[in-house]
Structure formats: C-alpha cells, structure tokens
Amino acid sequence: MQTQHMQQQQLHHFVFVHGSCHGAWCWFKLAAKLKGDKVRLVSEHLEPLMSFMESLPENEKVVLVGHSYGGIGTSLAMERFPTKVSVGIFLSAYMPHHDSPPAVLIQEYFKRLPEGFAMDSAFTFEEGPEHPPSSVLFGTSFMKEKAYSNCQLEDLELAMALVKSSWLYAKEMGGEDLISKERYGSGKRVFIVCEGDNVLPEEIQKWMISNYEPNEVKRIEEAGHMAMLTKPQQLSQLLQEIAAKYN
Amino acid sequence: MMMKQYVLVHGGCHGAWSWYKVKPLLERSGHRVTVVDLTASGVNVSRVEEIQTLEDLAKPLLDVLDSFGYDDKVILVAHSLGGIPAALAADMFASKISVAVFVTSFMPDTRNPPSYVFEKHVGTISEKERMNLEFGSYGTNDRPLMTVLLGPKYLEKMYLLSPIEDFELAKALVRVTPAITSNLTGTKSLTEQGYGSINRVYIVCGEDKGLSVDYQRWIIENSPVKEVMEIKDADHMPMFSKPLELCDCLLKIADKYA
C-alpha cells in the first residue's frame, strides 16, 4: 500500500552573505533550488545587508547564511538585529567570539596560513607588513588550485569573469564593541564544515568551532571552499533542515 | 586544425560572465578565447554616465583588438545589443577581423546611423513590455542620453528556455546599460571600406522571445550577410540555453571563414 506523506511547505526567508572578491552572484545555484521550493531569498553586500535588515517588518525573521569572510557581516547583522534572525548559519565562514572583535579572526587566519598559501593573490598592506592585509584579490592560480579546486570548469570561468578586489576592513573590525554577548551572543548559530576547503582549511574551521561553540555543527563532504557551487543540492537540503529546526 | 582567436562581446546589461559556458567549450577545442566587459558592464569599474559616445562604450573591446598583432585575425562574436559596439570595432579594425558573428544581435548596416536597428526595435516594444524595462536619463539638455535596465519580467522572457540557475545569475548581475540612440552614436553610418568589407554571419535563435525571429530576419534583410545559421530551440540567451549548439556553430564558422 502506498501512503503519501504530505509535508507542509514552510516559507523561510534566507539572506546570503558572500565572501571576499565575490558577490551575490555566487549563490545562483542555490537561489534556483531554494526558490523552486517556494522560499523567498535575497543576497546582499554588507551595507545593503543592514538596510535590508532594517526594512524587515516587526515580526519577520530571516535565516542569515554567511560564507567565508561573509561570516563577519553575518555576525554584525546578528548584533544589530538580534530579534530578526532565527539562526545564523556559518558556511565555512569566519565566526567571531562575542568577547573579541571580529578582526581577531582575520589576524588569526593570516597567522595560521603556511608560507606561500595565497599563491598569486594580490594583497595591499596599508597598515604596514606586520598587520593583516587591507585588501585582497584572488589570483588565477589561487582560484584554480585552491578556491575552485572542486569546481566544474564552467564555474571557475564564471568566477574569473567576476571576481574583484575586496577590502578586509581588518582595522574597522578591531572595535571592542562591535559584537556583544547580549546581542550577537544570544543568537542561535550553526556551523557547516566544508570538507576539502583549501581557502579556509578544516583545521581553522575546527579551531573557530572550538573557540566559540555553535548550537550545532553540520558537515558537507568533498565540498571544497565553494559549497554553493559544488554541492548545491546537499547544501540546499541542509539549509532547509536547519531553518525548519530553528524556526 | 589551426588554433583560432575568438573575441566574445556580451549583450546589453550583461558582461563577460555571460560566456562562462561557451568559453571553456571553445578552449577545449583548442582555440583561444577573450571575453570582454564593455564599459560599465560586468565588473568594469566605470559608471554608465561616463559613456558619452559609442566609442566610449566599446573602448574595452577596442583596446583588446588594438592589442593583437598586425597579422593576427580574430573571430568577433557579438550577442544582442553588443552587435553595435562590435560593429564599430569591426569598422575600426577591419583588417584584424576574419569574420564577425552576430548572435540574435542588432547588426548595423552602412547606410543608417549605427543605432538605427536598435531604435527601430524599441519602437516595436508594446506599452506593457515597456513596463518591464527601467529607463533612466543622463547627458545634457542639448544631447539627452538614456539608460535602460532589463527588469526581472523582461529577463524571464529572454531566459525562458535557459536553466533557472542562469536566470538567477542574471538577476544578480545585470547592470544599467546606455540605450544605443543616435544621440549616443551620432548619425554617421559605419563605412563600406571598414565594417562593410568584412565577412558577416548571423545566427538566428528560433525561440527568442526577447528579439523575435521576424525582427532578426528583418535585420538580416536590411544588411545581408554571407551566411545565416539557426539554432532552432534557442531562446534569447543561447549561451545558456544551447551552449553546445552555439559552440558548434562558432567552430564551423571558424573552419570556413577564419
């Protein structure tokens, strides 16, 4: 006998925050999958992110998903709008501790990277060589061999046509009162570990998790750094599960 | 098989990124491919207000063609509105073009201003469809210029047969583009000796709901080409809906004319 399991379609509002050198475009595969399941979504840069959050009606909550450097924007949005975020999802992303400025993570990241890790990426150092870089532009070899190592050639081509230099705002992210226990710290957080990530290596992802334990840790096998491109199906499923749980 | 050099020019509101599927296909066949962001397109940092002439719009393409050696020849491929700056480039660098390919594109003639085929098309757009385009203005009172942005509903029509991911991509990436009016291009036509002297091939997209097949055929009639090819089930964005078929056409064209 066949039984049909009717699942109630729940609407979630996902807001995606991209990483350095990228833009809203990198979520294009997910946008299609999630929208296909009747979910509204928006992906934004940092400032537009804040004005978007501002514009949300009183009782509306969103699921914030930050990738890589976008984890910082995610934490700042959770700080500013704690009641508007049902859960912050950190997808192989910077996840700062509420006790330290976000810049600490950026410093820690660059400290832990082995020599030559960045390959042909170009950095500027406006604060001097002892400080973390001010801006980064991923190089072609870095893109091919590290950032997009698990990706289809087409996706690498797309990225090559679109990546541009990003500021890291290490100085601005050094403020002591950017994030707090009461606001950002009171939010729900889930970290998604991306296996095989050559930009934010697993050791660093694990260090961030042990440094500031989230509510839950999930994992995507063989994802590389760009899980939204290599594993859109799994990621989309995972995001919906998490959203449903922390609704 | 000799290695050929392609230069791919995107359409209005789009960028070099549009060719992300086609570029690796052509390269896999052993050819070199250069994709260009026209001014204020893709990740080009200029603002649309800086575009005062057709040459301003085409500048990045002109620079690319200029960079090729005296004896190098390219296969210039233009999509949609990109046909007009590409035609200007062909006019200025005719000796470097082995063939110009217009893919469901606005292809100028050598009698009217370069803007003619586009301006005529805008005249045919219904009131209802016009609402799905966002118009803006810049320039001066003496020489008013216009911008246009493809709205989501207009994009949807263009991407009707393309993967939904590519439609999402486009919505995240389209930028305001200058409307190619005679105020922008001037009234002087492109030259017989330059643009008029090169081989031209037109690729018709059979299911195009952005630029109708009728209009594409009128464009060809207005300025006959060496050869017409057709991709039957292609919408306005064959680089997304039919990348293999488009690549196939481009390889055949290279074999024959380059």
CSV table of N, CA, C and O in Angstrom, one decimal, chain B residues 137-219:
chain,number,residue,atom,x,y,z
B,137,SER,N,17.7,58.6,-17.4
B,137,SER,CA,18.3,59.6,-18.4
B,137,SER,C,19.6,60.2,-17.8
B,137,SER,O,19.8,60.3,-16.6
B,138,TYR,N,20.5,60.6,-18.7
B,138,TYR,CA,21.6,61.3,-18.3
B,138,TYR,C,22.0,62.2,-19.5
B,138,TYR,O,21.2,62.4,-20.4
B,139,GLY,N,23.2,62.7,-19.5
B,139,GLY,CA,23.6,63.6,-20.6
B,139,GLY,C,23.2,65.0,-20.3
B,139,GLY,O,23.0,65.4,-19.2
B,140,THR,N,23.0,65.8,-21.4
B,140,THR,CA,22.6,67.2,-21.2
B,140,THR,C,21.3,67.5,-21.9
B,140,THR,O,20.8,66.7,-22.7
B,141,ASN,N,20.8,68.7,-21.7
B,141,ASN,CA,19.6,69.1,-22.4
B,141,ASN,C,19.8,69.2,-23.9
B,141,ASN,O,18.9,68.8,-24.7
B,142,ASP,N,21.0,69.6,-24.3
B,142,ASP,CA,21.3,69.6,-25.8
B,142,ASP,C,21.4,68.2,-26.4
B,142,ASP,O,21.1,68.0,-27.5
B,143,ARG,N,21.9,67.4,-25.5
B,143,ARG,CA,22.2,66.0,-26.0
B,143,ARG,C,21.8,65.0,-24.9
B,143,ARG,O,22.6,64.4,-24.2
B,144,PRO,N,20.4,64.8,-24.8
B,144,PRO,CA,20.0,63.8,-23.8
B,144,PRO,C,20.3,62.4,-24.1
B,144,PRO,O,20.3,62.0,-25.3
B,145,LEU,N,20.8,61.7,-23.1
B,145,LEU,CA,21.1,60.3,-23.3
B,145,LEU,C,20.2,59.4,-22.4
B,145,LEU,O,19.7,60.0,-21.4
B,146,MET,N,20.1,58.2,-22.7
B,146,MET,CA,19.2,57.3,-21.9
B,146,MET,C,19.9,56.1,-21.4
B,146,MET,O,20.8,55.6,-22.1
B,147,THR,N,19.4,55.6,-20.3
B,147,THR,CA,19.9,54.3,-19.8
B,147,THR,C,18.7,53.3,-19.8
B,147,THR,O,17.6,53.7,-19.8
B,148,VAL,N,19.0,52.0,-19.8
B,148,VAL,CA,18.0,51.0,-19.7
B,148,VAL,C,18.5,49.9,-18.9
B,148,VAL,O,19.7,49.5,-18.9
B,149,LEU,N,17.6,49.3,-18.1
B,149,LEU,CA,17.9,48.1,-17.3
B,149,LEU,C,16.8,47.1,-17.5
B,149,LEU,O,15.6,47.4,-17.5
B,150,LEU,N,17.2,45.9,-17.8
B,150,LEU,CA,16.2,44.8,-18.1
B,150,LEU,C,15.6,44.4,-16.7
B,150,LEU,O,16.3,44.0,-15.8
B,151,GLY,N,14.3,44.6,-16.6
B,151,GLY,CA,13.6,44.1,-15.4
B,151,GLY,C,13.5,42.6,-15.3
B,151,GLY,O,13.6,42.0,-16.4
B,152,PRO,N,13.1,42.1,-14.1
B,152,PRO,CA,13.1,40.6,-14.0
B,152,PRO,C,12.1,39.9,-15.0
B,152,PRO,O,12.3,38.9,-15.5
B,153,LYS,N,11.0,40.6,-15.3
B,153,LYS,CA,10.0,40.0,-16.2
B,153,LYS,C,10.5,40.0,-17.6
B,153,LYS,O,10.2,39.0,-18.3
B,154,TYR,N,11.2,41.0,-18.0
B,154,TYR,CA,11.8,41.0,-19.3
B,154,TYR,C,12.9,40.0,-19.4
B,154,TYR,O,13.0,39.2,-20.4
B,155,LEU,N,13.7,39.9,-18.4
B,155,LEU,CA,14.8,38.9,-18.3
B,155,LEU,C,14.2,37.5,-18.4
B,155,LEU,O,14.7,36.6,-19.1
B,156,GLU,N,13.1,37.3,-17.7
B,156,GLU,CA,12.4,36.0,-17.7
B,156,GLU,C,12.1,35.5,-19.1
B,156,GLU,O,12.3,34.4,-19.5
B,157,LYS,N,11.6,36.4,-19.9
B,157,LYS,CA,11.2,36.2,-21.3
B,157,LYS,C,12.5,35.8,-22.1
B,157,LYS,O,12.5,34.9,-23.0
B,158,MET,N,13.6,36.5,-21.9
B,158,MET,CA,14.8,36.2,-22.6
B,158,MET,C,15.4,34.9,-22.2
B,158,MET,O,16.0,34.2,-23.0
B,159,TYR,N,15.2,34.5,-20.9
B,159,TYR,CA,15.8,33.3,-20.4
B,159,TYR,C,14.8,32.1,-20.3
B,159,TYR,O,15.0,31.1,-19.6
B,160,LEU,N,13.7,32.2,-21.1
B,160,LEU,CA,12.6,31.3,-21.0
B,160,LEU,C,13.0,29.8,-21.1
B,160,LEU,O,12.5,28.9,-20.4
B,161,LEU,N,14.0,29.5,-22.0
B,161,LEU,CA,14.4,28.1,-22.2
B,161,LEU,C,15.8,27.8,-21.5
B,161,LEU,O,16.3,26.7,-21.7
B,162,SER,N,16.3,28.8,-20.8
B,162,SER,CA,17.6,28.6,-20.2
B,162,SER,C,17.4,28.0,-18.8
B,162,SER,O,16.4,28.1,-18.2
B,163,PRO,N,18.5,27.3,-18.3
B,163,PRO,CA,18.4,26.8,-16.9
B,163,PRO,C,18.1,27.9,-15.9
B,163,PRO,O,18.5,29.0,-16.0
B,164,ILE,N,17.3,27.6,-14.9
B,164,ILE,CA,16.8,28.6,-14.0
B,164,ILE,C,18.0,29.2,-13.2
B,164,ILE,O,17.9,30.3,-12.8
B,165,GLU,N,19.0,28.4,-13.0
B,165,GLU,CA,20.2,28.9,-12.3
B,165,GLU,C,20.8,30.1,-13.1
B,165,GLU,O,21.2,31.1,-12.4
B,166,ASP,N,20.8,30.0,-14.4
B,166,ASP,CA,21.3,31.1,-15.2
B,166,ASP,C,20.4,32.4,-15.1
B,166,ASP,O,20.9,33.5,-15.2
B,167,PHE,N,19.1,32.1,-15.0
B,167,PHE,CA,18.2,33.3,-14.9
B,167,PHE,C,18.5,33.9,-13.5
B,167,PHE,O,18.5,35.2,-13.4
B,168,GLU,N,18.7,33.1,-12.5
B,168,GLU,CA,19.0,33.7,-11.1
B,168,GLU,C,20.3,34.5,-11.2
B,168,GLU,O,20.4,35.5,-10.6
B,169,LEU,N,21.3,33.9,-11.9
B,169,LEU,CA,22.6,34.6,-12.0
B,169,LEU,C,22.4,35.9,-12.7
B,169,LEU,O,23.0,36.9,-12.2
B,170,ALA,N,21.6,36.0,-13.8
B,170,ALA,CA,21.4,37.2,-14.5
B,170,ALA,C,20.8,38.3,-13.6
B,170,ALA,O,21.2,39.4,-13.6
B,171,LYS,N,19.8,37.8,-12.8
B,171,LYS,CA,19.1,38.8,-11.9
B,171,LYS,C,20.0,39.4,-10.9
B,171,LYS,O,19.9,40.6,-10.6
B,172,ALA,N,21.0,38.6,-10.5
B,172,ALA,CA,22.0,39.1,-9.6
B,172,ALA,C,23.1,40.0,-10.2
B,172,ALA,O,23.8,40.7,-9.5
B,173,LEU,N,23.2,39.9,-11.6
B,173,LEU,CA,24.3,40.6,-12.2
B,173,LEU,C,24.0,41.7,-13.2
B,173,LEU,O,24.9,42.5,-13.5
B,174,VAL,N,22.8,41.8,-13.7
B,174,VAL,CA,22.5,42.8,-14.8
B,174,VAL,C,22.8,44.2,-14.2
B,174,VAL,O,22.5,44.5,-13.1
B,175,ARG,N,23.3,45.0,-15.1
B,175,ARG,CA,23.6,46.4,-14.8
B,175,ARG,C,23.0,47.3,-15.8
B,175,ARG,O,22.8,46.9,-16.9
B,176,VAL,N,22.8,48.5,-15.4
B,176,VAL,CA,22.2,49.6,-16.2
B,176,VAL,C,23.2,49.7,-17.4
B,176,VAL,O,24.4,49.8,-17.3
B,177,THR,N,22.6,49.8,-18.6
B,177,THR,CA,23.3,50.0,-19.8
B,177,THR,C,22.9,51.2,-20.6
B,177,THR,O,21.7,51.6,-20.4
B,178,PRO,N,23.7,51.9,-21.4
B,178,PRO,CA,23.2,53.0,-22.2
B,178,PRO,C,22.3,52.5,-23.3
B,178,PRO,O,22.6,51.5,-23.9
B,179,ALA,N,21.2,53.2,-23.5
B,179,ALA,CA,20.4,52.9,-24.7
B,179,ALA,C,21.1,53.4,-25.9
B,179,ALA,O,21.6,54.6,-25.9
B,180,ILE,N,21.3,52.6,-26.9
B,180,ILE,CA,22.1,53.0,-28.1
B,180,ILE,C,21.2,53.8,-29.1
B,180,ILE,O,20.7,53.3,-30.0
B,181,THR,N,21.1,55.1,-28.8
B,181,THR,CA,20.3,56.0,-29.6
B,181,THR,C,21.3,56.8,-30.5
B,181,THR,O,22.5,56.7,-30.4
B,182,SER,N,20.7,57.5,-31.5
B,182,SER,CA,21.6,58.3,-32.4
B,182,SER,C,22.2,59.4,-31.7
B,182,SER,O,23.3,59.9,-32.2
B,183,ASN,N,21.7,59.9,-30.5
B,183,ASN,CA,22.4,60.9,-29.7
B,183,ASN,C,23.7,60.3,-29.2
B,183,ASN,O,24.7,61.0,-29.1
B,184,LEU,N,23.7,59.0,-28.9
B,184,LEU,CA,25.0,58.4,-28.4
B,184,LEU,C,25.9,58.1,-29.6
B,184,LEU,O,27.1,58.3,-29.5
B,185,THR,N,25.4,57.6,-30.7
B,185,THR,CA,26.3,57.1,-31.8
B,185,THR,C,26.6,58.1,-32.8
B,185,THR,O,27.6,58.0,-33.5
B,186,GLY,N,25.8,59.2,-32.8
B,186,GLY,CA,26.0,60.1,-33.9
B,186,GLY,C,25.2,59.6,-35.1
B,186,GLY,O,24.8,58.4,-35.1
B,187,THR,N,25.1,60.4,-36.2
B,187,THR,CA,24.3,60.0,-37.3
B,187,THR,C,25.1,59.4,-38.5
B,187,THR,O,24.6,58.8,-39.4
B,188,LYS,N,26.4,59.5,-38.4
B,188,LYS,CA,27.3,59.0,-39.4
B,188,LYS,C,27.2,57.4,-39.4
B,188,LYS,O,27.4,56.8,-38.3
B,189,SER,N,27.0,56.8,-40.6
B,189,SER,CA,27.0,55.4,-40.6
B,189,SER,C,28.4,54.8,-40.5
B,189,SER,O,29.4,55.5,-40.7
B,190,LEU,N,28.4,53.5,-40.3
B,190,LEU,CA,29.7,52.8,-40.4
B,190,LEU,C,30.1,52.7,-41.9
B,190,LEU,O,29.3,52.9,-42.8
B,191,THR,N,31.4,52.5,-42.2
B,191,THR,CA,31.9,52.6,-43.5
B,191,THR,C,31.8,51.3,-44.4
B,191,THR,O,31.9,50.2,-43.8
B,192,GLU,N,31.7,51.5,-45.7
B,192,GLU,CA,31.7,50.4,-46.6
B,192,GLU,C,33.1,49.8,-46.6
B,192,GLU,O,33.3,48.5,-46.6
B,193,GLN,N,34.1,50.6,-46.5
B,193,GLN,CA,35.5,50.1,-46.6
B,193,GLN,C,35.9,49.4,-45.4
B,193,GLN,O,36.7,48.4,-45.4
B,194,GLY,N,35.3,49.7,-44.2
B,194,GLY,CA,35.7,49.1,-43.0
B,194,GLY,C,34.7,47.9,-42.6
B,194,GLY,O,34.9,46.8,-43.2
B,195,TYR,N,33.7,48.2,-41.9
B,195,TYR,CA,32.7,47.3,-41.5
B,195,TYR,C,32.1,46.6,-42.7
B,195,TYR,O,31.8,45.4,-42.7
B,196,GLY,N,31.8,47.4,-43.7
B,196,GLY,CA,31.1,46.8,-44.9
B,196,GLY,C,32.0,45.8,-45.7
B,196,GLY,O,31.4,45.0,-46.4
B,197,SER,N,33.3,45.8,-45.4
B,197,SER,CA,34.1,44.9,-46.2
B,197,SER,C,34.4,43.5,-45.5
B,197,SER,O,34.9,42.6,-46.1
B,198,ILE,N,33.9,43.3,-44.3
B,198,ILE,CA,34.2,42.1,-43.6
B,198,ILE,C,33.2,41.0,-43.8
B,198,ILE,O,32.0,41.3,-44.1
B,199,ASN,N,33.6,39.7,-43.6
B,199,ASN,CA,32.6,38.6,-43.7
B,199,ASN,C,31.7,38.7,-42.4
B,199,ASN,O,32.2,38.9,-41.3
B,200,ARG,N,30.4,38.5,-42.7
B,200,ARG,CA,29.5,38.5,-41.5
B,200,ARG,C,28.6,37.3,-41.6
B,200,ARG,O,28.1,36.9,-42.7
B,201,VAL,N,28.4,36.7,-40.4
B,201,VAL,CA,27.5,35.6,-40.3
B,201,VAL,C,26.5,35.9,-39.3
B,201,VAL,O,26.8,36.5,-38.2
B,202,TYR,N,25.2,35.5,-39.5
B,202,TYR,CA,24.2,35.8,-38.5
B,202,TYR,C,23.6,34.5,-38.0
B,202,TYR,O,23.4,33.5,-38.7
B,203,ILE,N,23.5,34.3,-36.6
B,203,ILE,CA,23.0,33.1,-36.0
B,203,ILE,C,21.6,33.5,-35.5
B,203,ILE,O,21.5,34.3,-34.5
B,204,VAL,N,20.6,32.9,-36.1
B,204,VAL,CA,19.2,33.2,-35.6
B,204,VAL,C,18.8,32.3,-34.5
B,204,VAL,O,19.2,31.1,-34.5
B,205,CYS,N,18.2,32.8,-33.5
B,205,CYS,CA,17.7,32.0,-32.4
B,205,CYS,C,16.2,31.7,-32.5
B,205,CYS,O,15.4,32.7,-32.4
B,206,GLY,N,15.8,30.5,-32.8
B,206,GLY,CA,14.5,30.2,-33.2
B,206,GLY,C,13.3,30.4,-32.2
B,206,GLY,O,12.2,30.6,-32.6
B,207,GLU,N,13.7,30.4,-30.9
B,207,GLU,CA,12.6,30.5,-29.9
B,207,GLU,C,12.8,31.8,-29.1
B,207,GLU,O,12.4,31.9,-27.9
B,208,ASP,N,13.4,32.8,-29.7
B,208,ASP,CA,13.8,34.0,-29.0
B,208,ASP,C,12.5,34.9,-28.7
B,208,ASP,O,11.8,35.3,-29.7
B,209,LYS,N,12.2,35.1,-27.5
B,209,LYS,CA,11.0,35.9,-27.1
B,209,LYS,C,11.5,37.3,-26.7
B,209,LYS,O,10.7,38.2,-26.3
B,210,GLY,N,12.8,37.6,-26.8
B,210,GLY,CA,13.3,38.9,-26.4
B,210,GLY,C,13.4,39.7,-27.7
B,210,GLY,O,13.1,40.9,-27.8
B,211,LEU,N,14.0,39.1,-28.7
B,211,LEU,CA,14.2,39.7,-30.1
B,211,LEU,C,13.6,38.6,-31.0
B,211,LEU,O,14.2,37.6,-31.3
B,212,SER,N,12.4,39.0,-31.5
B,212,SER,CA,11.6,38.0,-32.3
B,212,SER,C,12.4,37.5,-33.6
B,212,SER,O,13.2,38.2,-34.1
B,213,VAL,N,12.1,36.3,-34.0
B,213,VAL,CA,12.7,35.7,-35.2
B,213,VAL,C,12.4,36.6,-36.4
B,213,VAL,O,13.3,36.9,-37.2
B,214,ASP,N,11.2,37.2,-36.4
B,214,ASP,CA,10.8,38.1,-37.5
B,214,ASP,C,11.8,39.3,-37.6
B,214,ASP,O,12.2,39.7,-38.6
B,215,TYR,N,12.0,39.8,-36.4
B,215,TYR,CA,12.9,41.0,-36.3
B,215,TYR,C,14.3,40.6,-36.7
B,215,TYR,O,15.0,41.4,-37.4
B,216,GLN,N,14.8,39.5,-36.2
B,216,GLN,CA,16.1,39.0,-36.6
B,216,GLN,C,16.2,38.9,-38.1
B,216,GLN,O,17.2,39.3,-38.7
B,217,ARG,N,15.2,38.4,-38.7
B,217,ARG,CA,15.2,38.2,-40.2
B,217,ARG,C,15.2,39.5,-40.9
B,217,ARG,O,15.8,39.7,-41.9
B,218,TRP,N,14.5,40.5,-40.3
B,218,TRP,CA,14.4,41.8,-40.9
B,218,TRP,C,15.8,42.4,-40.8
B,218,TRP,O,16.3,43.1,-41.8
B,219,ILE,N,16.5,42.3,-39.7
B,219,ILE,CA,17.9,42.8,-39.5
B,219,ILE,C,18.8,42.2,-40.6
B,219,ILE,O,19.6,42.9,-41.2
